[in-house]
Coordinates of N, CA and C and ligand atoms in Angstrom, one line a residue:
M29 N 192.8 30.1 -99.0 CA 193.2 31.2 -98.2 C 194.6 31.0 -97.6
E30 N 195.3 32.1 -97.7 CA 196.7 32.1 -97.2 C 196.8 32.0 -95.7
C31 N 197.7 31.3 -95.2 CA 198.0 31.2 -93.7 C 198.6 32.5 -93.3
K32 N 198.0 33.1 -92.1 CA 198.5 34.3 -91.7 C 199.4 34.1 -90.4
K33 N 200.1 33.0 -90.3 CA 200.9 32.6 -89.2 C 201.8 33.7 -88.7
E34 N 202.6 34.3 -89.5 CA 203.4 35.4 -89.0 C 202.7 36.6 -88.4
E35 N 201.6 36.9 -89.0 CA 200.8 38.0 -88.5 C 200.1 37.6 -87.2
N36 N 199.7 36.4 -87.1 CA 199.0 35.9 -85.9 C 200.0 35.8 -84.7
L37 N 201.2 35.5 -85.0 CA 202.3 35.4 -83.9 C 202.5 36.7 -83.2
K38 N 202.3 37.8 -83.9 CA 202.5 39.1 -83.3 C 201.5 39.4 -82.3
N39 N 200.3 38.8 -82.4 CA 199.2 38.9 -81.3 C 199.1 37.8 -80.4
C40 N 199.9 36.7 -80.5 CA 199.8 35.6 -79.7 C 200.3 35.8 -78.3
T41 N 199.5 35.5 -77.3 CA 199.8 35.7 -75.9 C 200.3 34.4 -75.2
C42 N 200.3 33.3 -76.0 CA 200.7 32.0 -75.4 C 202.3 32.0 -75.3
K43 N 202.7 31.6 -74.1 CA 204.1 31.5 -73.8 C 204.7 30.1 -74.1
G44 N 203.8 29.2 -74.3 CA 204.2 27.8 -74.6 C 204.8 27.7 -76.0
E45 N 205.5 26.6 -76.2 CA 206.1 26.3 -77.5 C 205.4 25.1 -78.0
C46 N 204.5 25.2 -79.0 CA 204.0 24.0 -79.6 C 203.8 24.2 -81.1
E47 N 203.6 23.1 -81.8 CA 203.6 23.2 -83.3 C 202.4 23.9 -83.8
R48 N 201.4 24.2 -82.9 CA 200.2 24.9 -83.4 C 200.3 26.4 -83.2
K49 N 201.3 26.9 -82.6 CA 201.5 28.3 -82.3 C 201.5 29.1 -83.6
G50 N 200.6 30.1 -83.6 CA 200.4 31.0 -84.8 C 199.5 30.4 -85.8
K51 N 199.1 29.1 -85.7 CA 198.1 28.5 -86.6 C 196.9 28.4 -85.8
C52 N 196.2 29.5 -85.7 CA 195.0 29.7 -84.8 C 193.9 28.7 -85.0
C53 N 193.7 28.3 -86.3 CA 192.7 27.3 -86.6 C 193.0 25.9 -85.9
E54 N 194.2 25.6 -86.0 CA 194.6 24.3 -85.3 C 194.6 24.5 -83.8
C55 N 195.1 25.6 -83.3 CA 195.1 25.8 -81.9 C 193.6 25.8 -81.3
V56 N 192.7 26.5 -81.9 CA 191.3 26.5 -81.5 C 190.8 25.0 -81.4
L57 N 191.0 24.3 -82.5 CA 190.4 23.0 -82.6 C 191.0 22.0 -81.6
H58 N 192.4 22.2 -81.4 CA 193.0 21.4 -80.3 C 192.4 21.6 -79.0
H59 N 192.3 22.8 -78.6 CA 191.7 23.2 -77.3 C 190.2 22.8 -77.2
K60 N 189.5 22.9 -78.3 CA 188.1 22.5 -78.2 C 188.0 21.1 -78.0
Q61 N 188.8 20.3 -78.6 CA 188.8 18.8 -78.4 C 189.2 18.5 -77.0
K62 N 190.1 19.3 -76.4 CA 190.5 19.0 -75.0 C 189.5 19.6 -74.0
G63 N 188.5 20.4 -74.5 CA 187.6 21.0 -73.6 C 188.2 22.2 -72.7
S64 N 189.2 22.9 -73.4 CA 189.8 24.0 -72.8 C 189.9 25.2 -73.8
L65 N 190.3 26.3 -73.3 CA 190.4 27.5 -74.2 C 191.8 27.8 -74.6
P66 N 192.1 28.3 -75.8 CA 193.4 28.7 -76.1 C 193.8 29.8 -75.1
V67 N 195.1 29.8 -74.9 CA 195.7 30.8 -73.9 C 195.1 32.2 -74.1
C68 N 195.1 32.6 -75.3 CA 194.6 34.0 -75.6 C 193.2 34.3 -75.2
L69 N 192.4 33.3 -75.0 CA 191.0 33.5 -74.6 C 190.8 33.3 -73.1
R70 N 191.8 32.9 -72.4 CA 191.7 32.7 -70.9 C 191.8 34.1 -70.3
K71 N 191.3 34.2 -69.0 CA 191.4 35.5 -68.3 C 192.8 35.6 -67.7
Ligands
SF4_113 S1 197.3 28.0 -76.8 FE1 197.7 25.8 -76.7 S2 197.6 25.0 -78.8 FE2 197.7 27.3 -78.9 S3 199.9 27.7 -79.1 FE3 199.5 27.8 -77.0 S4 199.9 25.7 -76.2 FE4 199.7 25.6 -78.5

């Protein structure tokens, strides 16, 4: 499956700069391991 990073970035609400930005699969896994939610899923 092709990475949709550029498309994902259009909908990303995270203001932080990290290497996972736009790579939602890595972002979700990272926050799951930390026990937190990705920025886009927080209220
Ligand atoms: S939500 Fe967290 S992991 Fe995802 S792009 Fe923002 S700082 Fe990075």
